[in-house]
Amino acid sequence: MTQIATATTATPVPPAAGSARATAAQTRAAARAHFFTGTPGRMRINAILASVISLAFGLTGFFALRALDGAVGRAGANTKQVVRVQQIYTDLLRADAATTNGFLQGGLEPAALRKTYDDAMARISTNIADAANAQPADGTALAALNDKVGTYATYVSQARTYNRQTLPVGAQYLTLASQQLRSDILPIVANLATANRDRAESELRAGSVAIVALVVGLLTLAVLGYIAWWLAHRTHRIVNIPLTAALVLVAGGLALIVSTMLTARSTMTSVRTGDFTSAVQLATARGAAYDAKANESLTLVRRGSGASYEEAYQKAIGTARTALTAARYPAGASPDLFGKLTAYDSAHVAIRRLDDAGNWNQAVSDATTTKDGAANALFDAFDTSSAGILDEKVTSAVDSLSRLQRPLFPWLVGLAGVLAAIAASRSMTRRIEEYR
Amino acid sequence: MTRHHRHTALAVLATVSLTTLSLGGCAGGRYADTPLPTPPSSSATSSSATPSTCDPATATQTYQPLTSIPASASITDAGMRTILDRGRLIVGVSADTYLLGARDPLTNTLEGFDIDVAKAVAKRLFGDDTKITWRVISAADRIPLLQKGAVDLVARNMTMTCDRWQQIAFSSEYYHAGQKVLVARGSTAKTLEDLKGQRVCAPTKTTSLAKLQSISGVTVVTAENHTGCLVKFQQGQADAITGDDTVLAGLAAQDPYAVVTDAPAITDEPYGLGVNGDNVYFVRYVNAVLAQVESDGEWKQIYNRWLAPRLGKAPNPPVANYGRG
């Protein structure tokens, strides 16, 4: 281009003194105009193009991997939040079952049941605080939950106070507490569980966020490859070292993206369909089992008129069985959670038979004793083993996800893009000089 | 060519910036707020006070009692044989109406005026007043359970009305109550009329609620039972409670800040034991038992045990009206 420019200005017209500056400006303008023309011009354009697209790849790869890493992190956090919220759900029903069962025995609440209630309520407070810290979007719902749980606890302590004075209004406070728990409190917790499960699932499906980087990466390789081919064709030199370096860097970065993406996708899918589903379903089963247990006590509190509570019991035990099956612990699986739940259910059937036959005192005695083989002991067996497995599933899901986190990878891909861009920008310098 | 390349470069730049922006945008992990459940629409208490077509004077009319209480083995009436062969009397009672029918949290047993009346019937039937299967029922359950035959007898402060006579049968009147008003200590209100603009509680499906709904200007609050009304009263959701004097006495006994006003009762509430309408022979049998209980002083003993400390000296038992033949 410089040559052409020189040729034009070399016309033997003596420049007028006044127009000398104008001519110099014209010269520069012409030089600029021809900067992108001819073979050197195309070389310059290709160098810029290769550099820009390498940089684009670096940036896209960086952000895509960061986004993937973020999604993995959030999936783990959301999983923990789902579990936390479901723990609140289970603890609320555990507290309710303990109080109702204690009340049913008559006289002072047994110390063990009182402790179960106190421990459950303490865990609920901690979990509400932790959950509020973990997810700002749950703030409003958790604030409402905290308020209502406070009211529930107040009603329960009112019930105890009146019970100590042997006044029937105590029983009414307990009924009110149980009703309020089911009508006002559990629906909030159910909403929290659904919202967080949806969040966790949508993050666990976010493995494809890096697809953008994949597309940009392939485009970059194609562009760099085309330029290399064009250059080889034009200059009859097969290998351009800087351009080849850029190609290698981009290909390396792309390989990193592809492998990270594939690992992430497969791990996230297996967590989503495996441990995560099992954990959610197990927690659901446990919550439903406690709901059934509390309803068993309520059927006896209503002494012969507990039909609506028995319906609620049947519904809850059905939910628990479905959830156990969905958690991959159907009848006969090992450990036999389903069998343990069924053992408790059989004890419940016996208690109902006694009450329905008018033998309320025996039914209450069977429903409240802590002896081996009694309903309470059978329920505890289910509770303990399902809690252990739930814990394993959650730990396994969260561990798999945290192993996926690679905070260094986005920087590596970004660096590869920047280095490739620098290399590409220098790829034509030598060749252009040959044209001078 | 030049222009083409320049456009390509621009397009690539644009793509880069857009991609960067969009990735940056969605990487925040900001979620929509978890929704709160919508509260169920509060069911307005519809005034179910359909004008009665029957003659109120027939409310306390029951069947003639058996001339004497027969030995259980000699009874052949099919309805009563079912009970006798079962060996237990199924009685629908309240477990939360202090003094009438309530569970003692200490002993886990049911006790009160109504409970003792039911025991008196079982004692004659089986010679043992523990041969009872208690069913704790709400006021709203009383008629459906009797009609289904799920309970033999309802002893749950149940007012005899001519409307209810069309659905079930009653024994003779065993207690004469009247509707009164319970207010907070220090309140100047004496009657329902004085409570205009305030919230008054009565349990669903009771004669007290029907009466309350006929007073204009009072905000009606309902609860499952009278003790539920006391909870609402204590929680500041109701300013007063209306119900039978017996029931209100039981509520006031549990809360020193609640007092039953000294205004005279606004209604007559004759209590009868509810029986299935087809079981006329059993009604006659129960009437004979009640007549005996009232004449031999047992009625007064039961009254003194539960109600005298709150309602004063025992009145004479109500006079039975056997006008139904």
XYZ file of N, CA, C and O in Angstrom, chain A residues 36-37 42 45-46 49 52-53 56 59-60 63-64 67 74 78 103-107 135-138 140-141 144 155 158 162-163 166-173 175-176 179 184 187-188 191-192 195-196 199 202-203 209 212 216 301-305 357-358 360 364, chain B residues 1-2 5-6 8-9 12-13 15-16 19-20 23-24 26-38 40 88 95-98 102-110 132-138 141 145 224-225 227-232 234-235 237 253-255:
520
model
N -5.938 -0.846 4.380
C -6.678 -2.124 4.363
C -6.880 -2.678 2.964
O -7.705 -3.521 2.739
N -6.152 -2.118 1.976
C -6.367 -2.624 0.616
C -5.168 -3.443 0.170
O -4.087 -3.380 0.778
N -5.261 -6.956 3.382
C -6.032 -8.146 3.789
C -5.318 -8.856 4.924
O -5.953 -9.380 5.843
N -6.141 -7.006 7.978
C -7.524 -7.302 8.384
C -7.606 -8.677 9.041
O -8.205 -8.857 10.110
N -6.951 -9.656 8.419
C -7.009 -11.015 8.970
C -6.354 -11.100 10.339
O -6.838 -11.812 11.230
N -8.788 -9.639 12.733
C -9.913 -10.555 12.881
C -9.519 -11.730 13.786
O -10.233 -12.052 14.747
N -9.143 -10.533 17.368
C -10.418 -10.203 18.021
C -11.200 -11.474 18.356
O -11.706 -11.620 19.467
N -11.221 -12.393 17.397
C -12.042 -13.582 17.665
C -11.391 -14.460 18.741
O -12.104 -15.072 19.560
N -12.377 -12.866 21.832
C -13.796 -13.157 22.063
C -13.943 -14.543 22.670
O -14.681 -14.748 23.633
N -12.843 -14.475 26.316
C -13.841 -13.850 27.190
C -15.057 -14.759 27.380
O -15.515 -14.993 28.501
N -15.560 -15.277 26.247
C -16.746 -16.137 26.328
C -16.458 -17.357 27.184
O -17.246 -17.738 28.037
N -16.281 -16.406 30.913
C -17.591 -16.166 31.550
C -18.450 -17.423 31.575
O -19.173 -17.671 32.540
N -18.351 -18.232 30.499
C -19.171 -19.445 30.461
C -18.754 -20.410 31.571
O -19.595 -20.953 32.280
N -19.837 -19.081 34.776
C -21.285 -19.288 34.951
C -21.558 -20.732 35.340
O -22.378 -21.009 36.221
N -24.316 -22.937 43.091
C -25.696 -22.641 43.514
C -26.517 -23.918 43.623
O -27.378 -24.039 44.496
N -28.466 -24.708 46.833
C -29.917 -24.918 46.808
C -30.291 -26.286 47.355
O -31.310 -26.438 48.021
N -49.424 -35.400 75.623
C -50.707 -34.942 76.140
C -51.666 -36.113 76.315
O -52.429 -36.191 77.277
N -51.580 -37.035 75.357
C -52.487 -38.174 75.331
C -52.319 -39.060 76.556
O -53.271 -39.676 77.034
N -51.095 -39.118 77.080
C -50.833 -40.013 78.197
C -51.529 -39.564 79.466
O -51.717 -40.345 80.377
N -51.907 -38.298 79.538
C -52.515 -37.802 80.765
C -51.434 -37.496 81.773
O -50.340 -38.052 81.713
N -51.743 -36.572 82.686
C -50.753 -36.188 83.674
C -49.664 -35.356 83.044
O -49.846 -34.800 81.965
N -30.372 -17.903 51.550
C -31.140 -17.560 50.339
C -32.008 -16.323 50.577
O -33.088 -16.428 51.162
N -31.544 -15.165 50.081
C -32.312 -13.927 50.285
C -33.741 -14.027 49.724
O -34.658 -13.440 50.291
N -33.907 -14.803 48.641
C -35.237 -14.893 48.030
C -36.237 -15.580 48.958
O -37.443 -15.470 48.776
N -35.731 -16.296 49.970
C -36.623 -16.961 50.923
C -36.954 -16.065 52.117
O -37.714 -16.464 52.998
N -38.758 -13.341 52.835
C -40.130 -13.001 53.207
C -40.862 -14.205 53.777
O -41.515 -14.125 54.820
N -40.730 -15.335 53.067
C -41.423 -16.547 53.520
C -40.894 -16.988 54.878
O -41.667 -17.391 55.757
N -42.265 -14.822 57.686
C -43.638 -15.214 58.005
C -43.639 -16.522 58.801
O -44.369 -16.674 59.789
N -48.841 -21.160 71.805
C -50.043 -21.959 72.059
C -49.694 -23.242 72.814
O -50.406 -23.651 73.724
N -49.033 -22.398 76.347
C -50.305 -22.114 77.017
C -50.998 -23.430 77.381
O -51.532 -23.589 78.472
N -52.111 -24.581 81.189
C -53.481 -24.922 81.585
C -53.596 -26.390 81.966
O -54.361 -26.753 82.844
N -52.831 -27.223 81.261
C -52.833 -28.645 81.568
C -52.376 -28.889 83.016
O -52.891 -29.738 83.711
N -55.006 -28.540 85.287
C -56.050 -29.513 84.933
C -57.295 -28.840 84.369
O -58.413 -29.237 84.638
N -57.081 -27.786 83.562
C -58.229 -27.114 82.937
C -58.356 -27.557 81.478
O -57.358 -27.613 80.762
N -59.571 -27.866 81.018
C -59.755 -28.375 79.653
C -59.345 -27.381 78.563
O -59.084 -27.780 77.435
N -59.277 -26.088 78.891
C -58.893 -25.123 77.858
C -57.467 -25.411 77.370
O -57.101 -25.062 76.243
N -56.686 -26.100 78.198
C -55.338 -26.491 77.771
C -55.395 -27.369 76.532
O -54.663 -27.154 75.561
N -56.296 -28.343 76.554
C -56.463 -29.231 75.402
C -56.855 -28.447 74.163
O -56.416 -28.736 73.047
N -57.678 -27.427 74.374
C -58.118 -26.622 73.243
C -56.942 -25.856 72.634
O -56.843 -25.716 71.416
N -56.042 -25.365 73.497
C -54.857 -24.672 72.981
C -53.996 -25.619 72.156
O -53.436 -25.234 71.136
N -55.085 -28.284 70.510
C -55.792 -28.509 69.251
C -55.564 -27.331 68.317
O -55.288 -27.499 67.127
N -55.671 -26.134 68.882
C -55.472 -24.919 68.083
C -54.065 -24.901 67.499
O -53.866 -24.589 66.315
N -53.867 -27.368 64.687
C -54.613 -26.893 63.510
C -53.840 -25.791 62.800
O -53.716 -25.776 61.582
N -51.549 -22.985 58.656
C -50.779 -21.765 58.386
C -49.287 -22.008 58.197
O -48.635 -21.303 57.436
N -47.974 -25.042 55.046
C -48.006 -24.559 53.659
C -46.840 -23.621 53.305
O -46.334 -23.667 52.192
N -46.405 -22.804 54.275
C -45.255 -21.926 53.998
C -44.009 -22.775 53.764
O -43.250 -22.560 52.818
N -44.085 -24.391 50.429
C -43.702 -23.440 49.378
C -42.186 -23.272 49.315
O -41.602 -23.223 48.233
N -41.576 -23.180 50.488
C -40.115 -23.026 50.535
C -39.437 -24.239 49.919
O -38.481 -24.107 49.154
N -39.975 -24.163 46.058
C -39.187 -23.116 45.408
C -37.720 -23.515 45.344
O -37.076 -23.396 44.292
N -37.190 -24.048 46.449
C -35.767 -24.390 46.459
C -35.462 -25.633 45.648
O -34.397 -25.739 45.060
N -35.321 -24.398 42.192
C -34.063 -23.677 41.964
C -32.917 -24.655 41.784
O -32.114 -24.531 40.858
N -33.202 -26.409 38.421
C -32.887 -25.602 37.253
C -31.375 -25.352 37.177
O -30.813 -25.312 36.091
N -30.709 -25.234 38.321
C -29.249 -25.080 38.283
C -28.591 -26.391 37.833
O -27.606 -26.374 37.117
N -24.882 -24.156 29.876
C -24.585 -22.730 29.778
C -23.294 -22.520 28.991
O -23.110 -21.526 28.297
N -22.412 -21.808 24.619
C -22.060 -20.572 23.922
C -20.556 -20.553 23.663
O -20.099 -20.241 22.555
N -18.554 -20.409 20.128
C -17.566 -19.373 19.829
C -16.198 -20.017 19.606
O -15.453 -19.622 18.699
N -56.923 -38.566 70.802
C -57.369 -37.409 71.570
C -58.870 -37.217 71.340
O -59.624 -36.914 72.256
N -59.291 -37.426 70.125
C -60.707 -37.242 69.806
C -61.555 -38.431 70.250
O -62.753 -38.455 70.037
N -60.931 -39.393 70.827
C -61.621 -40.502 71.489
C -62.859 -41.016 70.756
O -63.998 -40.635 71.083
N -62.620 -41.800 69.741
C -63.757 -42.401 69.051
C -64.326 -41.543 67.942
O -65.184 -41.982 67.194
N -63.859 -40.296 67.822
C -64.347 -39.447 66.735
C -63.204 -38.979 65.866
O -63.252 -37.919 65.276
N -63.004 -50.612 68.782
C -63.785 -51.592 69.531
C -64.170 -51.051 70.905
O -64.710 -51.775 71.729
N -63.843 -49.787 71.164
C -64.238 -49.188 72.429
C -63.202 -49.321 73.526
O -63.415 -48.874 74.641
N -60.546 -47.821 74.473
C -59.721 -46.621 74.327
C -58.506 -46.645 75.237
O -57.404 -46.298 74.818
N -54.690 -46.177 73.992
C -53.808 -45.089 74.422
C -52.532 -45.659 75.012
O -51.421 -45.202 74.703
N -14.420 -5.961 -0.610
C -13.678 -6.840 0.304
C -13.434 -6.146 1.648
O -13.791 -6.603 2.696
N -12.843 -4.968 1.594
C -12.492 -4.209 2.790
C -13.719 -3.990 3.664
O -13.732 -4.289 4.849
N -14.918 -7.125 5.310
C -14.137 -7.536 6.476
C -14.415 -6.659 7.670
O -14.506 -7.131 8.795
N -14.531 -5.356 7.386
C -14.791 -4.450 8.494
C -16.121 -4.828 9.180
O -16.232 -4.825 10.389
N -17.450 -7.772 9.254
C -17.248 -9.017 9.995
C -16.664 -8.710 11.369
O -17.144 -9.196 12.400
N -15.616 -7.839 11.354
C -14.975 -7.504 12.628
C -15.989 -6.891 13.584
O -16.047 -7.231 14.772
N -18.305 -9.521 14.966
C -17.665 -10.341 15.994
C -17.621 -9.572 17.314
O -17.984 -10.098 18.372
N -17.227 -8.314 17.244
C -17.169 -7.492 18.454
C -18.530 -7.423 19.133
O -18.654 -7.562 20.359
N -20.967 -9.533 18.869
C -21.287 -10.839 19.454
C -20.607 -11.004 20.814
O -21.222 -11.397 21.793
N -19.302 -10.645 20.831
C -18.542 -10.787 22.071
C -19.196 -9.990 23.189
O -19.460 -10.508 24.268
N -22.618 -11.489 24.192
C -22.478 -12.748 24.917
C -22.004 -12.475 26.336
O -22.545 -13.004 27.311
N -20.969 -11.625 26.435
C -20.419 -11.297 27.744
C -21.504 -10.740 28.650
O -21.659 -11.155 29.798
N -24.070 -13.447 29.612
C -23.552 -14.396 30.588
C -23.414 -13.735 31.949
O -23.776 -14.307 32.972
N -22.905 -12.499 31.930
C -22.756 -11.771 33.184
C -24.110 -11.604 33.854
O -24.240 -11.724 35.062
N -26.898 -13.528 33.664
C -27.581 -14.683 34.236
C -26.745 -15.394 35.274
O -27.160 -16.348 35.892
N -25.532 -14.883 35.495
C -24.667 -15.600 36.424
C -24.909 -15.191 37.871
O -24.297 -15.710 38.777
N -25.852 -14.285 38.109
C -26.022 -13.741 39.453
C -26.708 -14.687 40.414
O -26.535 -14.563 41.613
N -27.511 -15.644 39.907
C -28.230 -16.550 40.788
C -29.289 -15.835 41.599
O -29.539 -16.157 42.753
N -29.910 -14.833 41.020
C -30.973 -14.119 41.720
C -32.295 -14.802 41.391
O -32.594 -15.012 40.224
N -33.048 -15.175 42.414
C -34.294 -15.912 42.167
C -35.481 -15.050 42.556
O -35.350 -14.131 43.362
N -36.610 -15.402 41.992
C -37.858 -14.753 42.407
C -38.141 -15.136 43.854
O -37.796 -16.238 44.289
N -38.736 -14.237 44.594
C -39.051 -14.498 45.998
C -39.953 -15.722 46.139
O -40.867 -15.922 45.340
N -39.694 -16.532 47.150
C -40.568 -17.664 47.454
C -41.954 -17.119 47.810
O -42.061 -16.259 48.685
N -42.984 -17.584 47.136
C -44.319 -17.014 47.410
C -44.872 -17.480 48.748
O -44.568 -18.580 49.198
N -45.653 -16.624 49.359
C -46.365 -17.019 50.585
C -47.682 -17.646 50.177
O -48.279 -17.233 49.192
N -48.140 -18.656 50.919
C -49.439 -19.246 50.568
C -50.547 -18.210 50.723
O -50.494 -17.406 51.661
N -51.492 -18.232 49.802
C -52.604 -17.301 49.936
C -53.531 -17.820 51.026
O -53.912 -18.982 51.013
N -56.658 -18.939 53.021
C -57.981 -19.349 52.543
C -59.012 -18.264 52.851
O -58.965 -17.659 53.928
N -71.979 -52.808 75.771
C -71.489 -51.467 76.070
C -72.460 -50.440 75.499
O -73.059 -50.649 74.448
N -65.595 -33.398 75.447
C -64.424 -33.610 76.301
C -63.848 -32.272 76.730
O -62.784 -32.217 77.323
N -64.519 -31.190 76.385
C -63.934 -29.899 76.674
C -64.941 -28.918 77.274
O -64.706 -27.716 77.286
N -66.092 -29.418 77.722
C -67.061 -28.525 78.352
C -66.941 -28.714 79.858
O -67.524 -29.639 80.423
N -66.127 -27.866 80.435
C -65.801 -27.980 81.845
C -67.077 -28.018 82.682
O -67.981 -27.231 82.445
N -65.898 -33.104 80.413
C -64.544 -32.659 80.118
C -63.549 -33.725 80.535
O -63.798 -34.497 81.458
N -62.414 -33.733 79.829
C -61.359 -34.682 80.152
C -60.515 -34.070 81.250
O -60.096 -32.922 81.154
N -60.268 -34.851 82.290
C -59.371 -34.383 83.340
C -57.949 -34.700 82.887
O -57.596 -35.878 82.756
N -57.137 -33.690 82.620
C -55.802 -33.952 82.078
C -54.948 -34.796 83.020
O -54.022 -35.469 82.578
N -55.257 -34.762 84.289
C -54.449 -35.475 85.274
C -54.717 -36.977 85.220
O -53.811 -37.784 85.205
N -55.994 -37.335 85.170
C -56.366 -38.743 85.237
C -56.761 -39.308 83.885
O -56.954 -40.509 83.747
N -56.889 -38.417 82.895
C -57.271 -38.847 81.549
C -58.682 -39.438 81.501
O -58.997 -40.223 80.612
N -59.516 -39.102 82.471
C -60.888 -39.608 82.443
C -61.850 -38.460 82.148
O -61.528 -37.295 82.352
N -63.025 -38.845 81.635
C -64.048 -37.844 81.341
C -64.906 -37.661 82.575
O -65.220 -38.619 83.277
N -69.213 -48.262 79.252
C -69.545 -47.208 78.294
C -68.369 -46.999 77.352
O -67.219 -46.958 77.783
N -68.659 -46.911 76.059
C -67.655 -46.468 75.106
C -67.940 -44.998 74.840
O -68.963 -44.635 74.272
N -67.022 -44.153 75.317
C -67.227 -42.719 75.133
C -66.786 -42.316 73.743
O -65.742 -42.739 73.284
N -67.603 -41.525 73.112
C -67.152 -40.929 71.848
C -67.199 -39.426 72.012
O -68.250 -38.846 72.271
N -66.021 -38.837 71.867
C -65.950 -37.382 72.002
C -66.415 -36.770 70.684
O -65.839 -37.039 69.633
N -67.478 -36.001 70.724
C -68.043 -35.456 69.481
C -68.231 -33.950 69.606
O -68.258 -33.407 70.707
N -68.325 -33.293 68.483
C -68.588 -31.850 68.496
C -70.101 -31.658 68.443
O -70.863 -32.586 68.146
N -71.662 -32.730 65.338
C -71.712 -34.175 65.090
C -72.953 -34.840 65.671
O -73.256 -35.977 65.315
N -74.547 -38.343 63.912
C -74.099 -39.617 64.508
C -75.265 -40.404 65.091
O -75.280 -41.634 65.029
N -65.158 -23.990 66.959
C -65.550 -25.403 66.895
C -66.398 -25.776 68.109
O -67.316 -26.570 68.019
N -66.060 -25.195 69.272
C -66.796 -25.491 70.496
C -66.654 -24.301 71.444
O -65.963 -23.326 71.130
N -65.049 -24.046 74.297
C -63.682 -23.827 74.772
C -62.868 -23.111 73.690
O -61.999 -22.296 73.987
N -63.193 -23.413 72.427
C -62.573 -22.692 71.316
C -62.906 -21.207 71.395
O -62.078 -20.347 71.086
N -64.131 -20.895 71.822
C -64.530 -19.498 72.012
C -63.703 -18.866 73.140
O -63.293 -17.710 73.044
N -63.451 -19.649 74.201
C -62.651 -19.111 75.312
C -61.233 -18.782 74.838
O -60.670 -17.747 75.200
N -60.680 -19.654 73.976
C -59.351 -19.388 73.439
C -59.374 -18.089 72.627
O -58.501 -17.233 72.775
N -60.414 -17.918 71.804
C -60.510 -16.687 71.003
C -60.653 -15.471 71.908
O -60.093 -14.406 71.636
N -59.490 -15.232 74.942
C -58.195 -14.981 75.578
C -57.178 -14.425 74.605
O -56.272 -13.698 74.993
N -57.332 -14.756 73.326
C -56.383 -14.285 72.324
C -56.815 -12.955 71.712
O -56.238 -12.511 70.723
N -59.518 -12.270 70.070
C -60.241 -12.368 68.797
C -61.753 -12.306 69.012
O -62.515 -12.329 68.052
N -64.909 -20.536 85.101
C -64.140 -21.233 86.123
C -62.690 -21.414 85.693
O -61.816 -21.639 86.516
N -62.428 -21.320 84.378
C -61.068 -21.529 83.889
C -60.322 -20.225 83.661
O -59.149 -20.222 83.302
N -61.002 -19.101 83.791
C -60.371 -17.815 83.516
C -60.939 -16.751 84.443
O -62.094 -16.328 84.288
